[in-house]
Short mmCIF file of C-alpha atoms in Angstrom, two decimals:
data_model
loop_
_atom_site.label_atom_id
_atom_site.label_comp_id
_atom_site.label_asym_id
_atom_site.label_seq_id
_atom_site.Cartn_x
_atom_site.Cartn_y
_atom_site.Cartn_z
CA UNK A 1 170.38 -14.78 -108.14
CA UNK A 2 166.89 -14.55 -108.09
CA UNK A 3 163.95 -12.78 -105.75
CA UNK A 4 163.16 -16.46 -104.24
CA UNK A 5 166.57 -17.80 -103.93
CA UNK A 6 166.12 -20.25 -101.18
CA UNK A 7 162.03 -20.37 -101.15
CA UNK A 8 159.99 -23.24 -100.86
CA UNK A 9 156.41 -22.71 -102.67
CA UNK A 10 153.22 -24.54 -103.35
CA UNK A 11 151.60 -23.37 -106.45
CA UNK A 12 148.14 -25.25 -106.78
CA UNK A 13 146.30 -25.80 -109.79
CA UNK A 14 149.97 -25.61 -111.55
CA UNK A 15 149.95 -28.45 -114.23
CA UNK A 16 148.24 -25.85 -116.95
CA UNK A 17 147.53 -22.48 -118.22
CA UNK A 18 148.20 -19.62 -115.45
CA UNK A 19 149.02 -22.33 -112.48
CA UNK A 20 151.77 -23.95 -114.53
CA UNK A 21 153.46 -20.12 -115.71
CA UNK A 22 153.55 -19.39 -112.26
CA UNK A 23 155.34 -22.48 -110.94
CA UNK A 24 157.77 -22.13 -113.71
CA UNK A 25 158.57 -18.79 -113.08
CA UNK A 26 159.09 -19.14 -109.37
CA UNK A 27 161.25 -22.10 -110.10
CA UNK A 28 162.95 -19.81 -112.17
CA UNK A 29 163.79 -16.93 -109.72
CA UNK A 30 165.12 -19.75 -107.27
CA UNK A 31 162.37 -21.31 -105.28
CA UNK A 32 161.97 -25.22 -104.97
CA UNK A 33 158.29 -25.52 -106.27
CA UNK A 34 155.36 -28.29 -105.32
CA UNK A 35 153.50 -28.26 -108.51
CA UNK A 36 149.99 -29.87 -107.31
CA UNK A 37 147.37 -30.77 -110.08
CA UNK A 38 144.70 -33.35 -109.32
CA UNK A 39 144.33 -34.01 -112.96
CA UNK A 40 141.09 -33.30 -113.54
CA UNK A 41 139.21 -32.06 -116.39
CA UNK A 42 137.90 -28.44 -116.14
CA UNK A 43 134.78 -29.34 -114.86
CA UNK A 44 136.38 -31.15 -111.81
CA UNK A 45 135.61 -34.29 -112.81
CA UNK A 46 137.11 -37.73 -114.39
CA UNK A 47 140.86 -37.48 -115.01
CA UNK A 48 142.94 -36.76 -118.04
CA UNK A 49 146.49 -37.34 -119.33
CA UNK A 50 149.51 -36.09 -116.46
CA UNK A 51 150.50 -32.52 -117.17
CA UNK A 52 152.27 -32.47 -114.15
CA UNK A 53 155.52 -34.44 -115.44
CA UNK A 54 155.87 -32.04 -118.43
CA UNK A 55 156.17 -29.11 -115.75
CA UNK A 56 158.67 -31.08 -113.70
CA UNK A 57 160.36 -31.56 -116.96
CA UNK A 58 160.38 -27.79 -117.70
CA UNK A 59 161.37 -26.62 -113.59
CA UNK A 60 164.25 -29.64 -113.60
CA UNK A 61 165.66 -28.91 -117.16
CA UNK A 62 166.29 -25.39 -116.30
CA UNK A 63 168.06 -26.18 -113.03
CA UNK A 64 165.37 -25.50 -110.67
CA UNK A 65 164.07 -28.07 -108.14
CA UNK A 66 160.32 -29.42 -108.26
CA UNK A 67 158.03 -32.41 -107.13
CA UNK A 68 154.45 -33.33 -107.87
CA UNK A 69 151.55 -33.52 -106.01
CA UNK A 70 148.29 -34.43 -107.20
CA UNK A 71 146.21 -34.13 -104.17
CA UNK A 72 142.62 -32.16 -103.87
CA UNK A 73 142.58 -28.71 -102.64
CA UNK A 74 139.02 -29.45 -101.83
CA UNK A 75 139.04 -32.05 -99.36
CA UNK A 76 140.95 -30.99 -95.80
CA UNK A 77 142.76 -33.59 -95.44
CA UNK A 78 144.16 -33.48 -98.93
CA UNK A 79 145.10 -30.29 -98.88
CA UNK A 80 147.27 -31.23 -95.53
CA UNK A 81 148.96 -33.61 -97.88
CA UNK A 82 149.57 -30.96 -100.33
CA UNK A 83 152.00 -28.88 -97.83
CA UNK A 84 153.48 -31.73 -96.03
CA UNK A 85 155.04 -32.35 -99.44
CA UNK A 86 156.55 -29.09 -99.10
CA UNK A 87 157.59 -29.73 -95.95
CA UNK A 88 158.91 -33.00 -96.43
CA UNK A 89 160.34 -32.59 -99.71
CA UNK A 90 162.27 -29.14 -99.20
CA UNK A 91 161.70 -28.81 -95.31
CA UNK A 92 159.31 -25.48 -95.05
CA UNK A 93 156.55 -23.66 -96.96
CA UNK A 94 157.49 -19.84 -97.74
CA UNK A 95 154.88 -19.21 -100.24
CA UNK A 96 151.76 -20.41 -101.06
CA UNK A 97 149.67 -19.83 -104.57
CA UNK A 98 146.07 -20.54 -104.80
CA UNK A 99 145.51 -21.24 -107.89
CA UNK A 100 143.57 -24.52 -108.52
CA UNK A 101 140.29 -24.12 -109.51
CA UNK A 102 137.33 -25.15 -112.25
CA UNK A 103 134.14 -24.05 -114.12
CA UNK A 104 130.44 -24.91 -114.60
CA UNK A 105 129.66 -21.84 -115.72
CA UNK A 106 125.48 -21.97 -116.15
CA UNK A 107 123.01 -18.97 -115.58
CA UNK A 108 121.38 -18.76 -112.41
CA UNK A 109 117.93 -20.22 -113.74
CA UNK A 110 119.75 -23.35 -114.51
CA UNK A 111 122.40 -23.94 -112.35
CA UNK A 112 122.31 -26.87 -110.11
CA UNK A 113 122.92 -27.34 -106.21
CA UNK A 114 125.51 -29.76 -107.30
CA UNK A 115 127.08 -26.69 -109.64
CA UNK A 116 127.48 -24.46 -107.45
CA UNK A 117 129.20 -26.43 -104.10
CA UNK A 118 131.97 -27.84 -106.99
CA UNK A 119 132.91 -24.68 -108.33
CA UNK A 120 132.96 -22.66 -104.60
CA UNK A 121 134.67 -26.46 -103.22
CA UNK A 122 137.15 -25.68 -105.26
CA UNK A 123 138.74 -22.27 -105.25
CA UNK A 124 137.14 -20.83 -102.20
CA UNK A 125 137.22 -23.84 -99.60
CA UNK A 126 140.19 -24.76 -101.64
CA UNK A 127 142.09 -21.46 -100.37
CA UNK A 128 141.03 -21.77 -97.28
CA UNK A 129 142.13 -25.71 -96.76
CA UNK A 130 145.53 -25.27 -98.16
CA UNK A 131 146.17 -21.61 -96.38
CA UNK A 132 145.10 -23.16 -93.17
CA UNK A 133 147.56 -25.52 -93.23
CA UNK A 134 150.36 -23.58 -94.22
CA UNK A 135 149.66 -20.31 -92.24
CA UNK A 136 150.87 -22.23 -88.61
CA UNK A 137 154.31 -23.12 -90.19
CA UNK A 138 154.79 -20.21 -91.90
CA UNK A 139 154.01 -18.38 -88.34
CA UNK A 140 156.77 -20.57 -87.11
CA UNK A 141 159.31 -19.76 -88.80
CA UNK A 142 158.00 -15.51 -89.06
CA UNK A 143 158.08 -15.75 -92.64
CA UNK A 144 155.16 -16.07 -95.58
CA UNK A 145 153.75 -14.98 -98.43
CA UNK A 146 150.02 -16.42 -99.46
CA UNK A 147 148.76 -15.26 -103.09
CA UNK A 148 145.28 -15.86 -103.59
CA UNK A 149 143.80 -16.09 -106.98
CA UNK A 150 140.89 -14.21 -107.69
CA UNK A 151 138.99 -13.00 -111.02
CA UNK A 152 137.40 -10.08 -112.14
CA UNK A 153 134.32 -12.16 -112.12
CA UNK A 154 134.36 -11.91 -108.51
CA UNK A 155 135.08 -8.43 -108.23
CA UNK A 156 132.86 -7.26 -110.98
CA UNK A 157 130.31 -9.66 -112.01
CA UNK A 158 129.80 -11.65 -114.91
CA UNK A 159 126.94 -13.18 -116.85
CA UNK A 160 126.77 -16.96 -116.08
CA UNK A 161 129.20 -17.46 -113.32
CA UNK A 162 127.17 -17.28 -110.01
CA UNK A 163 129.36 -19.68 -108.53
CA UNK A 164 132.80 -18.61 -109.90
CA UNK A 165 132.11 -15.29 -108.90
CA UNK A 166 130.57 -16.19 -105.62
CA UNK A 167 133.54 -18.19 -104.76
CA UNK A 168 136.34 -14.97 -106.47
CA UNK A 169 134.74 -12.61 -104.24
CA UNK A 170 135.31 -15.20 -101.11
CA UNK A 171 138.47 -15.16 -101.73
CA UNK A 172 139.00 -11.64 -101.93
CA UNK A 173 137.19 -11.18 -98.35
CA UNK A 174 139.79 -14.06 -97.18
CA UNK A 175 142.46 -12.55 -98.41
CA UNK A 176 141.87 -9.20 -96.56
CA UNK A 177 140.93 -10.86 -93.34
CA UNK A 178 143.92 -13.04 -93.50
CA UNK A 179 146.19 -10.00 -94.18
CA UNK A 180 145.01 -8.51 -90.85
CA UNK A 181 145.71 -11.61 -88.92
CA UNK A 182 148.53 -12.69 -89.96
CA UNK A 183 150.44 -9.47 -90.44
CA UNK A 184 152.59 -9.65 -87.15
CA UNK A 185 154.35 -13.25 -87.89
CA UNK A 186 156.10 -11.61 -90.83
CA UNK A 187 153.20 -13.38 -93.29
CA UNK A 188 151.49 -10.96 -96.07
CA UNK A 189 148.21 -12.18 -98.27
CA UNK A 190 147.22 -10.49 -101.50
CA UNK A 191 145.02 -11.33 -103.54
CA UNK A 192 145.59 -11.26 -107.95
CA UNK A 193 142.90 -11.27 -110.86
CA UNK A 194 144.87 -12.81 -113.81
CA UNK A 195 144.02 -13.17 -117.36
CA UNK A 196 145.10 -15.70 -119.77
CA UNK A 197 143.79 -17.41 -122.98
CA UNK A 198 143.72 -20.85 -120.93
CA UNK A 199 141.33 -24.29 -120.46
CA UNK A 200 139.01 -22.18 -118.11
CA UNK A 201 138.39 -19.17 -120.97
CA UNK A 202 138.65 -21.44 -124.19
CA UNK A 203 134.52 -20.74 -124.24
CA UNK A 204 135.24 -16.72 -124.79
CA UNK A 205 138.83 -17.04 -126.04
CA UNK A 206 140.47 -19.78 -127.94
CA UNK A 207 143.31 -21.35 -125.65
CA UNK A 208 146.55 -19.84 -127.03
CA UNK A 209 144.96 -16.81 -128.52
CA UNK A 210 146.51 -15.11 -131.08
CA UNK A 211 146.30 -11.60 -128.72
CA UNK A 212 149.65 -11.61 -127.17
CA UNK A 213 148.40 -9.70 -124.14
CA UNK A 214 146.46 -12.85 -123.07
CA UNK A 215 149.40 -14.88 -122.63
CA UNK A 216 149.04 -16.77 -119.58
CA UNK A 217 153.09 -16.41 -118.84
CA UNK A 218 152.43 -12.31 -118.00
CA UNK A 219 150.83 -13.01 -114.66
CA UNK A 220 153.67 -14.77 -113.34
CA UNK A 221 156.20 -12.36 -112.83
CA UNK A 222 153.79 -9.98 -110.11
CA UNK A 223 152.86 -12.91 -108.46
CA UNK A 224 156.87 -13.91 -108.25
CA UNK A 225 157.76 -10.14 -106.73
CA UNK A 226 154.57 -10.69 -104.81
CA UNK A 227 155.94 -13.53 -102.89
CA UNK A 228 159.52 -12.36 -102.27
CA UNK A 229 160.96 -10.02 -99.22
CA UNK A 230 160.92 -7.43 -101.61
CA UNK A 231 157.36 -7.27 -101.43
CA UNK A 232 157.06 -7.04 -97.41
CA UNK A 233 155.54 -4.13 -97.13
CA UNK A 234 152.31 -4.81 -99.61
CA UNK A 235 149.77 -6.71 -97.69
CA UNK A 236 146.02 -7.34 -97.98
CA UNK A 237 146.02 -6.08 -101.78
CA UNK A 238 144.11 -6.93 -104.60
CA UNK A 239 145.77 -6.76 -108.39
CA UNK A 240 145.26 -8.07 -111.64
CA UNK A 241 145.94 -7.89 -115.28
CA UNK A 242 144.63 -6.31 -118.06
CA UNK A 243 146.89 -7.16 -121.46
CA UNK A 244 151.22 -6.25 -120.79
CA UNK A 245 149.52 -3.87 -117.62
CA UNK A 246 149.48 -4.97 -114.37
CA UNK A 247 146.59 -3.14 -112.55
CA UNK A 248 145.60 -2.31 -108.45
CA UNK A 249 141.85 -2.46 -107.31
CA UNK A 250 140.41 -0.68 -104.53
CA UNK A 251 137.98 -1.96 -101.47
CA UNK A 252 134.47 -1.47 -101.38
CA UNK A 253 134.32 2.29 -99.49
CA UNK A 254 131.58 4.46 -99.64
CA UNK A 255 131.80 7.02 -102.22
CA UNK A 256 128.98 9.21 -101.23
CA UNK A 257 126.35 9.79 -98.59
CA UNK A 258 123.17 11.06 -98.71
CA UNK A 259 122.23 12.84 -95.02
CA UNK A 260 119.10 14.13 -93.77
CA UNK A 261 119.38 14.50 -89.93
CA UNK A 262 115.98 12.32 -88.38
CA UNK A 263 116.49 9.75 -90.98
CA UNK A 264 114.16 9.81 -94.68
CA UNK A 265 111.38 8.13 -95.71
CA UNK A 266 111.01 6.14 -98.56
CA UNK A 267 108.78 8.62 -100.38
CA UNK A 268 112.04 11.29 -100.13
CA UNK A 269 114.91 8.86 -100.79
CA UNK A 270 112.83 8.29 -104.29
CA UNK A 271 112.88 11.96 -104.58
CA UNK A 272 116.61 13.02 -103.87
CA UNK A 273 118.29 9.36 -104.78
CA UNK A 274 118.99 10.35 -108.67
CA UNK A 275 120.81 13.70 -107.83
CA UNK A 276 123.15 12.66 -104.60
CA UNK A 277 123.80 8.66 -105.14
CA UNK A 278 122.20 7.82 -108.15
CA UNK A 279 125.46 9.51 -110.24
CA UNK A 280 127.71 7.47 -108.88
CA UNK A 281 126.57 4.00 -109.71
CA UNK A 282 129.20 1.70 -111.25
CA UNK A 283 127.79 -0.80 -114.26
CA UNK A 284 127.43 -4.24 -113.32
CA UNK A 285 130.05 -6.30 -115.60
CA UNK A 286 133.33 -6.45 -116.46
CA UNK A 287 134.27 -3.77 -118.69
CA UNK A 288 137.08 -1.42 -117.20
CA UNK A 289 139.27 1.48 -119.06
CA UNK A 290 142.93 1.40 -117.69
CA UNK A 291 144.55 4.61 -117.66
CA UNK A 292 148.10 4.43 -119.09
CA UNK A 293 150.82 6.38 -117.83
CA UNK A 294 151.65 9.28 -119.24
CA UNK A 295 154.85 9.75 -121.52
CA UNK A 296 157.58 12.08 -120.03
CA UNK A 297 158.55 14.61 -121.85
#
């Protein structure tokens, strides 16, 4: 049997890349699976050819149980549609995986109005619209698990994505305020930073990069133990990937304070800044070392 035997889950955003690895791989420890994918193209617009039946293909061949929905995360209503099918379908929501999202990635000199409402539409008022309907019936029934997806971009910074990151870090706040509220119906929400040689990074990487530590498939298993009663006691969270690690980040906390009793003036913050604060000033960007474990002996 598997960690989800019995699960219903909505994976948004699940007809591609990291989306569609996680719906298979739920499927594949034992939860029925909505994939939704509006079918657009990575910019949120037009429409393209139907991903979604090849997933359906992949979930039903194997034995598992899936149906489509191809309703917008974006739009309130829609996103009501998008767990009713869960509901309908299968009969509850257990888990729900915020993935859907797109990029207009533009520096912030020449990024439009229009630019910046798709991109945070998407994945932040996305996450919000699809977790707001499914938080009241997973307090129902005492039981959920919300993932939200996040990036690095968010949580770091990273040239050209003012509204990516805008709307990763959103998510992030979400996913720690939701933690706190929902924590006493039995419901946990963390948040995960995945990487994957997908659609969304073919600009930096070529989709189906020849690294095998940005295979989009390696995210899915954390966000599978993530979403099972295994995982009860982990709650407001925020993980991510960096090549076969998997990888925790801490909150904003302050690190260091610099006290003078009666307050400081500008003149002597100038003066005292470099040698109390000053040293422990992170780099903008994305670049992080992970520490490996050590080998026993």
């Amino acid at each position: 049997m598997g960690l989800l035997e019995g699960r219903v889950a909505v994976v948004t955003g699940s007809g591609r890349g990291i989306g569609r690895a996680i719906a298979v791989e739920l499927a594949g420890q034992g939860a029925a699976v909505v994939v939704n994918d509006a079918g657009v193209s990575l910019d949120g617009q037009g429409g393209e050819d139907d991903p979604t039946v090849e997933v359906l293909n992949e979930i039903e061949s194997a034995g598992g149980q899936a149906v489509a929905s191809y309703d917008d995360v974006s739009k309130f209503d829609s996103a009501e549609s998008i767990i009713e099918t869960a509901v309908s379908k299968f009969g509850k929501i257990d888990i729900l995986v915020n993935n859907a999202g797109i990029v207009r990635d533009r520096s912030l000199v020449k990024m439009s109005e229009e630019e910046f409402d798709a991109v945070v539409g998407v994945h932040m008022k996305g996450t919000f619209n699809c977790t707001r309907h499914a938080a009241p019936h997973m307090k129902e029934q005492g039981f959920g698990r919300i993932i939200n997806i996040t990036s690095s971009a968010g949580l770091r910074g990273n040239f050209g994505q003012t509204n990516y990151a805008a709307a990763k870090a959103g998510i992030a706040g979400m996913t720690f305020v939701w933690a706190i509220e929902l924590a006493k119906y039995g419901i946990t929400a963390n948040a995960f930073a995945p990487v994957g040689a997908t659609r969304m990074t073919s600009n930096i990487v070529p989709e189906g990069g020849a690294d095998p530590g940005m295979d989009p498939s390696l995210n899915a298993p954390m966000i599978a133990f993530l979403a099972s009663e295994r995982a009860a006691h982990i709650n407001g969270q925020v993980f991510g990937r960096r090549g076969f690690g998997y990888t925790i980040f801490q909150k904003f906390k302050p690190q260091a304070a610099m006290y003078k009793d009666g307050g400081w003036t500008a003149e002597e913050i100038a003066d005292h800044f470099d040698t109390v604060l000053g040293e422990y000033m992170a780099p903008p960007g994305l670049d992080v070392t992970v520490k490996k474990p050590e080998k026993k002996a």
